[in-house]
Short mmCIF file of C-alpha atoms (C1' of nucleotides) in Angstrom, two decimals:
data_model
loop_
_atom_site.label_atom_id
_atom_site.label_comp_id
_atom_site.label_asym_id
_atom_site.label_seq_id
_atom_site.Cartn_x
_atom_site.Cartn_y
_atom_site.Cartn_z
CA UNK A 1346 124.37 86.90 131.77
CA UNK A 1347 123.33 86.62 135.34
CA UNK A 1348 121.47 89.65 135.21
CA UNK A 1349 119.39 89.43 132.21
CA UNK A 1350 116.05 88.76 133.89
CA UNK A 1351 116.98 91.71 135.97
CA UNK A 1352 116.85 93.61 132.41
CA UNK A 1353 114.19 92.32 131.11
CA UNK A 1354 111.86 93.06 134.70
CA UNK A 1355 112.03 96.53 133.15
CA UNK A 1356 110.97 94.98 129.16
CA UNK A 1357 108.32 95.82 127.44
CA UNK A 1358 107.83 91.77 127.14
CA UNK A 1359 107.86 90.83 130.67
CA UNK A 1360 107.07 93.88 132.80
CA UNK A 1361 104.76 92.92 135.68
CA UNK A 1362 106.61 89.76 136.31
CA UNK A 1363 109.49 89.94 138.80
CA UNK A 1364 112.88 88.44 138.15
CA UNK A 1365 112.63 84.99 139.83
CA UNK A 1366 109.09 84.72 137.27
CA UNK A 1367 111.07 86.11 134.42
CA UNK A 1368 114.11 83.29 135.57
CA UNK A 1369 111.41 80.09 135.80
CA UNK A 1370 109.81 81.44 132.11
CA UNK A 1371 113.11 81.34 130.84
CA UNK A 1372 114.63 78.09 132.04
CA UNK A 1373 111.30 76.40 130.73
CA UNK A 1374 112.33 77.65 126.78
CA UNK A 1375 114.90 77.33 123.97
CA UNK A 1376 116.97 80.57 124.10
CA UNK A 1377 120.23 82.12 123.57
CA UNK A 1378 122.36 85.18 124.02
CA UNK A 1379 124.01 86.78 120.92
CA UNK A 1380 126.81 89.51 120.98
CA UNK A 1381 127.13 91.81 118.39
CA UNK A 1382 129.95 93.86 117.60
CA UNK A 1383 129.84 98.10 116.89
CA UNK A 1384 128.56 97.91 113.14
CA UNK A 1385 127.73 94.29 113.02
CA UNK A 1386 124.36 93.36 110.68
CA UNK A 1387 121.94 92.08 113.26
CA UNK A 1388 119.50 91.22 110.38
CA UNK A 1389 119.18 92.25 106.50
CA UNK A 1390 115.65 93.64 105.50
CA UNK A 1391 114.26 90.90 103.66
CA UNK A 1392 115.48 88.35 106.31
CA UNK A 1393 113.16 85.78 107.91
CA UNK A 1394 112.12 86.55 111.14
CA UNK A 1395 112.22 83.56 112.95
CA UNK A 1396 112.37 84.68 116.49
CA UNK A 1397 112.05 87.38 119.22
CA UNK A 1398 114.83 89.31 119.66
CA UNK A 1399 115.48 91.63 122.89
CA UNK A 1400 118.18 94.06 123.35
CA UNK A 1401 119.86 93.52 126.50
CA UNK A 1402 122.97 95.68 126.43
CA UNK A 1403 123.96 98.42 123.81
CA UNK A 1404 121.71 99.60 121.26
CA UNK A 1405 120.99 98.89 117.71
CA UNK A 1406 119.13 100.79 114.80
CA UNK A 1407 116.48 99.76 112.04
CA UNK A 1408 116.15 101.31 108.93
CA UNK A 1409 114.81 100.80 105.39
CA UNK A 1410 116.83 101.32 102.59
CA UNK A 1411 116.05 100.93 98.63
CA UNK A 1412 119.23 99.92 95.86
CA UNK A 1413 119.59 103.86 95.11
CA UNK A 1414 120.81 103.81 98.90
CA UNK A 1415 118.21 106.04 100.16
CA UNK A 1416 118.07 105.68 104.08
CA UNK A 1417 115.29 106.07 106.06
CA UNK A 1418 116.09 105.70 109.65
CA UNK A 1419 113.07 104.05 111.53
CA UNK A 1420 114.07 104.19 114.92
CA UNK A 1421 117.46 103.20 117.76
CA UNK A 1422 116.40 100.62 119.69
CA UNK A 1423 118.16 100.44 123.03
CA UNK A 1424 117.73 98.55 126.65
CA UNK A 1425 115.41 96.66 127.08
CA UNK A 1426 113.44 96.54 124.34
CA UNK A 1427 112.18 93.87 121.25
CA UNK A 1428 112.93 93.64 117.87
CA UNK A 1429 110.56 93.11 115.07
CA UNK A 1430 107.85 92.20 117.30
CA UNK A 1431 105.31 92.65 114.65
CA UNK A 1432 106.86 90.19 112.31
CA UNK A 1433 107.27 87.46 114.12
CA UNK A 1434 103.85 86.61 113.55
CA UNK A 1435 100.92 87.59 110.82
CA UNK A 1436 101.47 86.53 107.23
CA UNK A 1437 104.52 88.39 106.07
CA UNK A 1438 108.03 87.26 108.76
CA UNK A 1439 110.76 89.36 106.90
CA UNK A 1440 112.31 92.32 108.40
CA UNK A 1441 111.18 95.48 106.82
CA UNK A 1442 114.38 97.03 107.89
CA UNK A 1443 117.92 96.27 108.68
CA UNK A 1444 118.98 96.05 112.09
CA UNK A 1445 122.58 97.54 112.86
CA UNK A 1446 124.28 97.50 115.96
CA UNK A 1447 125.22 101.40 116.62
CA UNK A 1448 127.54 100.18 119.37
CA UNK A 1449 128.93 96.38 120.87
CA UNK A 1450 125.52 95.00 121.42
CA UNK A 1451 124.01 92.07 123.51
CA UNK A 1452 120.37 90.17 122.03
CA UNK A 1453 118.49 87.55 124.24
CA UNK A 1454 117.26 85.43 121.33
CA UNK A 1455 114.01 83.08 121.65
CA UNK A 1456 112.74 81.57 118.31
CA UNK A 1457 109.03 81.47 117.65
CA UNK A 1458 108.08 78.30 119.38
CA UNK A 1459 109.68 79.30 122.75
CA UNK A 1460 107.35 83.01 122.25
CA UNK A 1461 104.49 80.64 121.38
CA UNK A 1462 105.30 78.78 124.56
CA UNK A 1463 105.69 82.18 126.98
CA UNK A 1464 102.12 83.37 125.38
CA UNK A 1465 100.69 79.75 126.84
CA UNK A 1466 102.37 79.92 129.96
CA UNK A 1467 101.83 83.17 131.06
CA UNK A 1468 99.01 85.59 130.81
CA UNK A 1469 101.20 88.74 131.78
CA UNK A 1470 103.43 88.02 128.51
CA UNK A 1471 100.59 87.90 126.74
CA UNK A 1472 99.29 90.98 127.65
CA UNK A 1473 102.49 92.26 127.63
CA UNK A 1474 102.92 90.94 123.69
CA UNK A 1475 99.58 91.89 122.60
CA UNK A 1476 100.35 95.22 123.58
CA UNK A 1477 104.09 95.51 122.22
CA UNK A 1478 102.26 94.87 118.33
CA UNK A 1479 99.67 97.01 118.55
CA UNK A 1480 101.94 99.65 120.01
CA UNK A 1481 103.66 98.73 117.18
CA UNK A 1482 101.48 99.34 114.80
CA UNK A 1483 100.36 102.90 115.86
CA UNK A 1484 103.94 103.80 116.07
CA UNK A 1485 104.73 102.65 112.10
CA UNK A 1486 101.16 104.91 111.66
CA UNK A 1487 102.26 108.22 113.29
CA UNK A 1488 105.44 107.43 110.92
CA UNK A 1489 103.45 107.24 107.61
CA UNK A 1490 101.51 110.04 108.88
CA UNK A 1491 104.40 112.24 109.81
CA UNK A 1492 106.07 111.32 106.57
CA UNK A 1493 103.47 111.77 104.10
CA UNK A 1494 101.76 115.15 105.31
CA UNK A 1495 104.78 116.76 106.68
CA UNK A 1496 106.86 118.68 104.48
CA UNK A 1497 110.43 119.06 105.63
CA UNK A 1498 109.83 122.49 107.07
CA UNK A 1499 107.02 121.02 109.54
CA UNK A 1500 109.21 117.46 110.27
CA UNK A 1501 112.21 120.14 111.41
CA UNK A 1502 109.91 122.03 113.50
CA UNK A 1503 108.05 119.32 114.95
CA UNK A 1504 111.64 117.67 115.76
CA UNK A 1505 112.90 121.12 117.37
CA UNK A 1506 109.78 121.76 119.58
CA UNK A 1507 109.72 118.27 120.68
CA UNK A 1508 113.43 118.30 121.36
CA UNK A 1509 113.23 121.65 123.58
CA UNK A 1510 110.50 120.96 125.37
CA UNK A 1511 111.29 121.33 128.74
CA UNK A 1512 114.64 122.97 128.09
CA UNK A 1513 113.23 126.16 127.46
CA UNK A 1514 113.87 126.57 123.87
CA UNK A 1515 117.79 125.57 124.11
CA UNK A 1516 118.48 122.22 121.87
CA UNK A 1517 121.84 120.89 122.17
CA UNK A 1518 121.45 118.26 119.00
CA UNK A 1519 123.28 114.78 119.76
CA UNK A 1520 122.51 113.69 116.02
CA UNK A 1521 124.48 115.08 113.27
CA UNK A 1522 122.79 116.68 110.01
CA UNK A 1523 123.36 113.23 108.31
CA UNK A 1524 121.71 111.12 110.86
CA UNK A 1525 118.79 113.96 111.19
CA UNK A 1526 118.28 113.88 107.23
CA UNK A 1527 118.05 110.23 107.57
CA UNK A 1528 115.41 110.38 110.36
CA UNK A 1529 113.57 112.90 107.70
CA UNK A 1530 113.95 110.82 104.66
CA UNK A 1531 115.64 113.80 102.79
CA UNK A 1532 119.09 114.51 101.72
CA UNK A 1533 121.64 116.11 103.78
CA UNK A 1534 122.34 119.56 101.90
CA UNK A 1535 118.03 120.05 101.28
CA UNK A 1536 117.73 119.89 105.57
CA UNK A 1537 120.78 122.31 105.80
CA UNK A 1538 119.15 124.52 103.76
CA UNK A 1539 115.57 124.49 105.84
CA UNK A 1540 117.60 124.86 108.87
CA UNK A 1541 119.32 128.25 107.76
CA UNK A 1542 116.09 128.92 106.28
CA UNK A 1543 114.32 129.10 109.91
CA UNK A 1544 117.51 131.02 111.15
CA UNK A 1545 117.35 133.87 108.34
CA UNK A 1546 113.45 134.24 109.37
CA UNK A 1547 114.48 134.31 112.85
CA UNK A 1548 112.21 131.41 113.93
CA UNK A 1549 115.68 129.97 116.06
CA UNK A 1550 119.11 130.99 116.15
CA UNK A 1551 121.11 128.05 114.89
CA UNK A 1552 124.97 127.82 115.43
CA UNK A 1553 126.27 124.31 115.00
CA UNK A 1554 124.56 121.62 117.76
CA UNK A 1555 123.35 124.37 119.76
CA UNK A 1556 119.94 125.76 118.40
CA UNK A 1557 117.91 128.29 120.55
CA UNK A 1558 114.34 128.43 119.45
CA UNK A 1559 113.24 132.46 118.87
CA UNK A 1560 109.79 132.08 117.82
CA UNK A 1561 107.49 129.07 119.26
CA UNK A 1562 104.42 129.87 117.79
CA UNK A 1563 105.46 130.77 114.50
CA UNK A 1564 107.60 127.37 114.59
CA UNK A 1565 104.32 125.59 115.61
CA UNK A 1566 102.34 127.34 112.52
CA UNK A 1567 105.09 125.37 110.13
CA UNK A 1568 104.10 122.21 111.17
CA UNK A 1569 101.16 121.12 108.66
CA UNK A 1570 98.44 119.90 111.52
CA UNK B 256 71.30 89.50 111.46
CA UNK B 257 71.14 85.65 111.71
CA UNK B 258 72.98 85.26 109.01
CA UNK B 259 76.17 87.21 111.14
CA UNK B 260 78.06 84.21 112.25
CA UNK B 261 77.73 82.41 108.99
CA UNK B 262 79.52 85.81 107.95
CA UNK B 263 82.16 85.65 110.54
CA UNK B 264 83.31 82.28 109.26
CA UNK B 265 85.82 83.65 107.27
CA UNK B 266 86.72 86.68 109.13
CA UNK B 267 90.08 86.80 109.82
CA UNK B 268 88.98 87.34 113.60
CA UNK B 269 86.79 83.76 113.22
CA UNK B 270 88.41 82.00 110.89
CA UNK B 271 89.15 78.24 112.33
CA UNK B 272 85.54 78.47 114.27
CA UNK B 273 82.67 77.03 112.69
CA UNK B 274 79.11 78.76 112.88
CA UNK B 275 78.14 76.82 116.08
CA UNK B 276 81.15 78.08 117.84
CA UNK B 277 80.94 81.09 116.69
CA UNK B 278 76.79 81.46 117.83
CA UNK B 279 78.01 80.14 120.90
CA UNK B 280 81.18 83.05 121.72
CA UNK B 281 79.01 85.50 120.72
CA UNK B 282 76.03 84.96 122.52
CA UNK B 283 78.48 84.75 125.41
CA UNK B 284 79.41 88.89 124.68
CA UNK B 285 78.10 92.52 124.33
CA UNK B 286 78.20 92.83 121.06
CA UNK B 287 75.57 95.19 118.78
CA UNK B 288 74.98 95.59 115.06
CA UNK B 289 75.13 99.21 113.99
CA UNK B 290 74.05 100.27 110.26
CA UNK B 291 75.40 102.94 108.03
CA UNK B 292 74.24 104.64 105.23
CA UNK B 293 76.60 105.39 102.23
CA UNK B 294 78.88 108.56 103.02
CA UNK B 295 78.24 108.32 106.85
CA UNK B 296 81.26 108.60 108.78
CA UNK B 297 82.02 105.23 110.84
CA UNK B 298 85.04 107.04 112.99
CA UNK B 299 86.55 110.30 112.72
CA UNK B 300 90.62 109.81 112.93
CA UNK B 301 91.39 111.13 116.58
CA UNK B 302 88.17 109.17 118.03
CA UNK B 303 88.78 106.79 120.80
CA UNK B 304 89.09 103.40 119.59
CA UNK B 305 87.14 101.64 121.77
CA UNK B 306 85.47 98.27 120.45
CA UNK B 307 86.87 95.79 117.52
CA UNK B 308 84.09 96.66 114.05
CA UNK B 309 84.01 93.63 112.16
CA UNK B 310 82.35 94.70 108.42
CA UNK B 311 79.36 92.65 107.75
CA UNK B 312 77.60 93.91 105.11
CA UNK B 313 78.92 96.45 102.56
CA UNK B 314 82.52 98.51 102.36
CA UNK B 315 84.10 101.02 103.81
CA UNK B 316 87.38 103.31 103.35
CA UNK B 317 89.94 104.41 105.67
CA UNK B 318 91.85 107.37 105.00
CA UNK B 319 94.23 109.60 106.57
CA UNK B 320 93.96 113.80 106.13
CA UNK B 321 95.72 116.99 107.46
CA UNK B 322 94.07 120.54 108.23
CA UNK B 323 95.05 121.29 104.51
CA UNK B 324 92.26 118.66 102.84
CA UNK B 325 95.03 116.48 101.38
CA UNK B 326 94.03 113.31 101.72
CA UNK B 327 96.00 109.86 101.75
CA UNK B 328 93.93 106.67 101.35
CA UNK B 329 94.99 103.64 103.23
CA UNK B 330 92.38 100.90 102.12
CA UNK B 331 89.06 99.84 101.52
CA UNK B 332 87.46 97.16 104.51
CA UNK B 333 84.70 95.15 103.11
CA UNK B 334 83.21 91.95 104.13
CA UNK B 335 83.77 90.36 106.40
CA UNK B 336 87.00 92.46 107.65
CA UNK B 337 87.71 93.71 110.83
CA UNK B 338 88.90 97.85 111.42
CA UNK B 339 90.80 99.37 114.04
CA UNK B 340 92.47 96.09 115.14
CA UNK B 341 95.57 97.66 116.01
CA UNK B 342 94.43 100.44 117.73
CA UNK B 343 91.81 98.57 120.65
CA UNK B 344 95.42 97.80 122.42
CA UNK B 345 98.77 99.40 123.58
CA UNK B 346 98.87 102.72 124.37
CA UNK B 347 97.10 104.58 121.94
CA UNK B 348 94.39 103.87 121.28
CA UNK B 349 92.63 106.46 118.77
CA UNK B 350 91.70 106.04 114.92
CA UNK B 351 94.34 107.20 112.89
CA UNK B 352 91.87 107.79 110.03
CA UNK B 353 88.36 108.42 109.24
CA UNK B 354 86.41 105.69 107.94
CA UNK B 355 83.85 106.46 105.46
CA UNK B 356 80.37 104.14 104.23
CA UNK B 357 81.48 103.52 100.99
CA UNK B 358 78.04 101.98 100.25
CA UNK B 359 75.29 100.98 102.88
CA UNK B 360 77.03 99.20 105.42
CA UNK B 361 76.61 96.71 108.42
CA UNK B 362 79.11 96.90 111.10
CA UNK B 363 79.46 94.04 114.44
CA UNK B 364 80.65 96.17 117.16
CA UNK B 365 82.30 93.82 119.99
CA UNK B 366 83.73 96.13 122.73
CA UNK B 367 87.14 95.94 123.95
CA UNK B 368 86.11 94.23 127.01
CA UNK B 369 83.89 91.34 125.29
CA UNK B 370 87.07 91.11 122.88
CA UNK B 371 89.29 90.22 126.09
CA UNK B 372 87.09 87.45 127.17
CA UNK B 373 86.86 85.95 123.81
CA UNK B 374 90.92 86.12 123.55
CA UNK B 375 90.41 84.56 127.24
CA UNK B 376 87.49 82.05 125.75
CA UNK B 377 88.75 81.38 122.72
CA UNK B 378 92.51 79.78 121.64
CA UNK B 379 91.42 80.37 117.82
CA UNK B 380 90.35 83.48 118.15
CA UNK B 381 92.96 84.49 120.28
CA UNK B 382 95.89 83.12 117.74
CA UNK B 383 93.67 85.39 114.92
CA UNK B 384 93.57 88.14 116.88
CA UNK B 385 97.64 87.77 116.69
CA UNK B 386 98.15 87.25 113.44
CA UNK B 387 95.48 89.97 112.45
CA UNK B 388 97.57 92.69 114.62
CA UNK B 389 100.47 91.81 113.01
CA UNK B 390 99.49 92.09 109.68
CA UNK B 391 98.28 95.01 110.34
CA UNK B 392 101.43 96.25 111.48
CA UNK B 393 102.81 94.40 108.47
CA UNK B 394 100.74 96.37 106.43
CA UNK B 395 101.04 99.75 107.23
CA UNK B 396 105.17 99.16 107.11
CA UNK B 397 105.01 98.55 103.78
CA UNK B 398 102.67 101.43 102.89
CA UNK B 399 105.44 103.70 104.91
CA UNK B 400 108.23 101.95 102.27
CA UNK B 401 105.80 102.53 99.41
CA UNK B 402 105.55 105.88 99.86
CA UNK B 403 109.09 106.96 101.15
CA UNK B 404 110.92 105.58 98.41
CA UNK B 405 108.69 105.26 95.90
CA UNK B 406 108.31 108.22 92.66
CA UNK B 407 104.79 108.71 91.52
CA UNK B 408 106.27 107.01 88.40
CA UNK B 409 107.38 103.78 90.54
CA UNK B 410 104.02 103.78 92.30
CA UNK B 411 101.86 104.61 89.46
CA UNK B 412 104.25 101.50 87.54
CA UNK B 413 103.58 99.44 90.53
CA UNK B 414 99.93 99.48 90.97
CA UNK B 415 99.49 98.98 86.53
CA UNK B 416 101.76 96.06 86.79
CA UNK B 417 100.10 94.48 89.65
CA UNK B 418 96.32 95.40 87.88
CA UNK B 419 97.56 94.23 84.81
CA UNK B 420 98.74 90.72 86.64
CA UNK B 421 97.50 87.51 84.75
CA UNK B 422 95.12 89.53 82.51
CA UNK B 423 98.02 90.15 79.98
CA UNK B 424 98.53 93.20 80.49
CA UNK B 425 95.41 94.93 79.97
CA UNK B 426 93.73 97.04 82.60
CA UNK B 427 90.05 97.86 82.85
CA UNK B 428 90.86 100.89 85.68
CA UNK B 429 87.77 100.66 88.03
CA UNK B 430 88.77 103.85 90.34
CA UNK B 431 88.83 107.15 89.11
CA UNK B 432 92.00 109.22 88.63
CA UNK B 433 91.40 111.11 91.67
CA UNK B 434 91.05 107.71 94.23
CA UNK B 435 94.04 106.75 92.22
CA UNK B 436 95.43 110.10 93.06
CA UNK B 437 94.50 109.80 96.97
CA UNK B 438 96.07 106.38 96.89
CA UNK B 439 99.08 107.89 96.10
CA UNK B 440 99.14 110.67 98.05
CA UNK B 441 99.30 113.17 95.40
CA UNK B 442 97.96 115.99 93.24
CA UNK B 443 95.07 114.43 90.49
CA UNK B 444 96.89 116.58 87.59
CA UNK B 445 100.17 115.08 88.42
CA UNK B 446 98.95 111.43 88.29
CA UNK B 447 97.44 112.72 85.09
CA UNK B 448 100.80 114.48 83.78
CA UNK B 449 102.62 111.05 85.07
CA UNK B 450 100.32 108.65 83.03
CA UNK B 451 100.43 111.00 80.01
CA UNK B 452 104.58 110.87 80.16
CA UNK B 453 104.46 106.96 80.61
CA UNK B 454 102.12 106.80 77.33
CA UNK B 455 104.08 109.28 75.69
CA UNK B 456 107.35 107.10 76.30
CA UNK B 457 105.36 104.05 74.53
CA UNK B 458 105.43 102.26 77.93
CA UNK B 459 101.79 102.15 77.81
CA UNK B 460 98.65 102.62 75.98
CA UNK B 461 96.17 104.51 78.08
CA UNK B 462 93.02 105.51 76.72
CA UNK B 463 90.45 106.69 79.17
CA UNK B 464 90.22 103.54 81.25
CA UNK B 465 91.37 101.64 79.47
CA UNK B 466 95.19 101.09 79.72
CA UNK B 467 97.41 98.27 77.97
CA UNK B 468 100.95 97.51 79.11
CA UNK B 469 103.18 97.63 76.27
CA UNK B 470 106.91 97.35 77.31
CA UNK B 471 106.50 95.43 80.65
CA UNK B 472 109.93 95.85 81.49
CA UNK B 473 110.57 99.31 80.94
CA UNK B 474 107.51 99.78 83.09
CA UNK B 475 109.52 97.46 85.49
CA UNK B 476 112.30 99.70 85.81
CA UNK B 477 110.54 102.73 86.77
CA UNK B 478 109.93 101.30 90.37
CA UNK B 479 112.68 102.13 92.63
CA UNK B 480 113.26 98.60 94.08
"C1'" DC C 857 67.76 113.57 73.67
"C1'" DT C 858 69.10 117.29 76.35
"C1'" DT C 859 70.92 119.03 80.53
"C1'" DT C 860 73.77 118.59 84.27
"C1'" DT C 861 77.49 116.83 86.67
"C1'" DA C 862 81.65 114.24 87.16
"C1'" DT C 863 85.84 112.98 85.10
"C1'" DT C 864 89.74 113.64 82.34
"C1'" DG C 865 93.33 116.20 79.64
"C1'" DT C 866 96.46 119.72 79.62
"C1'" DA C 867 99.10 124.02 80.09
"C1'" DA C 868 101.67 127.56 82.72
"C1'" DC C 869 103.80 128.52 86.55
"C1'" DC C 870 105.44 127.89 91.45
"C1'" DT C 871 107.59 125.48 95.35
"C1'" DT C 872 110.03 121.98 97.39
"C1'" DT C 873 113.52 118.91 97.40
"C1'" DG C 874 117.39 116.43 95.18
"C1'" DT C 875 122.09 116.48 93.12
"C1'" DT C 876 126.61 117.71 92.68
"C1'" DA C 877 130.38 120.03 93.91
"C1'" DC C 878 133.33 122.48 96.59
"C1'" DA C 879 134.78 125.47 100.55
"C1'" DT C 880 135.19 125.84 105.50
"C1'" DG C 881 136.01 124.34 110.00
"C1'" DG C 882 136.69 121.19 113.72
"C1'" DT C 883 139.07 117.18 115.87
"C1'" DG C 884 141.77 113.49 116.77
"C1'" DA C 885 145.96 110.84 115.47
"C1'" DT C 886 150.84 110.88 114.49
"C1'" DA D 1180 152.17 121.23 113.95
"C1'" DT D 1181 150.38 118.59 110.31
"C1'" DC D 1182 147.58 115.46 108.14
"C1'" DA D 1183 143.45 113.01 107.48
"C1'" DC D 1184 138.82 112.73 108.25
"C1'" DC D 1185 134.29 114.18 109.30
"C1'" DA D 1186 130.68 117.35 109.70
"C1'" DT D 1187 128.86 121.50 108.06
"C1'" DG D 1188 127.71 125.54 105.03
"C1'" DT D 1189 126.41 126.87 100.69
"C1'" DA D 1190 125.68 127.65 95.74
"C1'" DA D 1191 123.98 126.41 91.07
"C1'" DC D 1192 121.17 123.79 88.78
"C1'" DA D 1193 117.84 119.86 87.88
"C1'" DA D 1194 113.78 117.27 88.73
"C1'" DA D 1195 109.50 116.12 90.80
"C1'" DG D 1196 105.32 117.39 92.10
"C1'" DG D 1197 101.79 120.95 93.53
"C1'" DT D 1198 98.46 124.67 92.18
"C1'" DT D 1199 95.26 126.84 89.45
"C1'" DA D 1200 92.53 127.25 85.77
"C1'" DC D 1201 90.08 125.91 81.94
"C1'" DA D 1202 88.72 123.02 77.97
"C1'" DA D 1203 87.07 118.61 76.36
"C1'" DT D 1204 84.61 114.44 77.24
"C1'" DA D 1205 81.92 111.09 79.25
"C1'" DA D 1206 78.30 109.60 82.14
"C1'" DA D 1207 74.18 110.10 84.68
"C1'" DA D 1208 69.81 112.27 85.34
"C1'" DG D 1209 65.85 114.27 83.74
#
DNA sequence: CTTTTATTGTAACCTTTGTTACATGGTGAT
DNA sequence: ATCACCATGTAACAAAGGTTACAATAAAAG
């Protein structure tokens, strides 16, 4: 616990401000520290969002899912960054998406009123905040984008050239198939498929986790611009 | 143009202020008044986003498209709504659609610098500001769930059921089959084929535009909840 | 009241993705 | 080594939606 302001110097909340800031902020508000064990519900879609949640050790992940249990996995969120900082305030303050811990999982917790407080006291949180929504915001856009104009073809490639970059053309995936069909919104057998697809055209040379991408430009030309 | 803060009133961006306080912030900013004519283009998507548009007179659309001409329509912005709210902030900051003059249109355009110093001015507007970011962000997550989970059945079952709210169950379409189709994100035939099969099944009664909800609860079922 | 243009209905066919089911192969626990 | 458990590969078939093309209407313009 002693070194959470330590953490959060690096936040996306409190970046700028220096530890013994980040200490002072914090003594002057409500707030608590919650652990979370590997698997644990950190929140239900649907729940209230009542307060600011920031990861400060282990990881968690948020994703929507509907009754037919259809996942789509929004995103991991590690160290040390917020949780459902968009819906905290605005008109609608239920999680879109469940939160699960992926591992054993530490949350600095401070409820609305203590956020209202920081955004008073300090002009670097609220810069800091702002920010964090709106970033927010674009990154739920690129989603809808991605999701809605991409076929699964183009999300594969785009996922394959972004994961070698830098690594000339060797991917070593650290997802499996399920989690990667997740990320997609597609079921597990229909990205299989697309994957041995690209192999048999010789676009990359897939054998397990380790995929070596062939053809670059013709692997750009599937992703629907 | 003196009628703009009168306008602003109930902005979501204003709201709280009354005219005098609003006359008073404003005159205290760069700020212009730019005027469309129906069809022109407000903002290409990709532009920089680099001042807060506050609709003053008129409508316009925002919608996103690929390379390919498909187009996905997020919403129409009329009076007195602001665009681009979640794109002046965090880190990038470029129109993820193009917005389109709908009709003749009269647009407030407050830089991003004038916007700081209101937030700095201004508690209300700052606090609106907030809550207007957030919805945003609120917003768009729910388009993403929308259209990840959602059939063409379930959205087209959806949007009648909501039309069709307290006007017992009859629905006077005012868009066309193809907005309805952009809406969606799909092909106009298929929204055609889909509304066809939902008549066929006696779910409905569609006639032109005219449409009548006949088994509400079948209709309910066909949305993947 | 025509003429023109936009909207709607519909069919045939294609492509993508989902569904189900089962085989194969790896890996860690006992 | 053996068993149990995942992750993966793959096939057959179903379903949803896209594409193209054209006919039938309706609505607006002249």
């Amino acid at each position: 616990m002693e070194a959470v302001s330590k953490i959060l110097e690096l936040s996306p909340m409190f970046m700028g401000l220096n530890e013994l800031s980040i200490d002072n902020l914090l003594r002057g508000i409500h707030h608590q520290v919650k652990h979370y064990k590997r698997g644990d519900i950190v929140a239900f879609s649907g729940d209230e969002c009542k307060s600011l949640q920031i990861v400060v050790e282990g990881n968690v992940k948020g994703e929507m899912m509907d009754m037919a249990g259809h996942v789509l996995k929004i995103e991991d969120i590690g160290v040390p960054r917020p949780l459902a900082v968009a819906f905290l305030f605005g008109q609608n303050n239920r999680y879109p998406v469940t939160i699960t811990a992926n591992v054993d999982t530490t949350i600095l917790v401070i409820p609305r009123q203590s956020v209202i407080k920081l955004i008073q006291t300090s002009e670097v949180f609220l810069t800091n905040f702002m920010n964090a929504v709106s970033n927010r915001a674009q990154f739920i856009t690129k989603k809808l984008k991605f999701h809605s104009f991409q076929s699964l073809r183009g999300k594969l490639a785009d996922y394959l050239l972004c994961e070698a970059a830098d690594k000339n053309g060797i991917i070593n995936l650290t997802k499996t198939q399920e989690e990667l069909a997740e990320l997609f919104g597609v079921a597990r057998p229909s990205l299989s498929r697309t994957l041995r697809e690209l192999h048999n055209e010789g676009l990359i040379k897939a054998d397990g986790k380790r995929i070596v991408i062939i053809n670059k430009v013709g692997l750009k030309e599937c992703i629907e611009k």
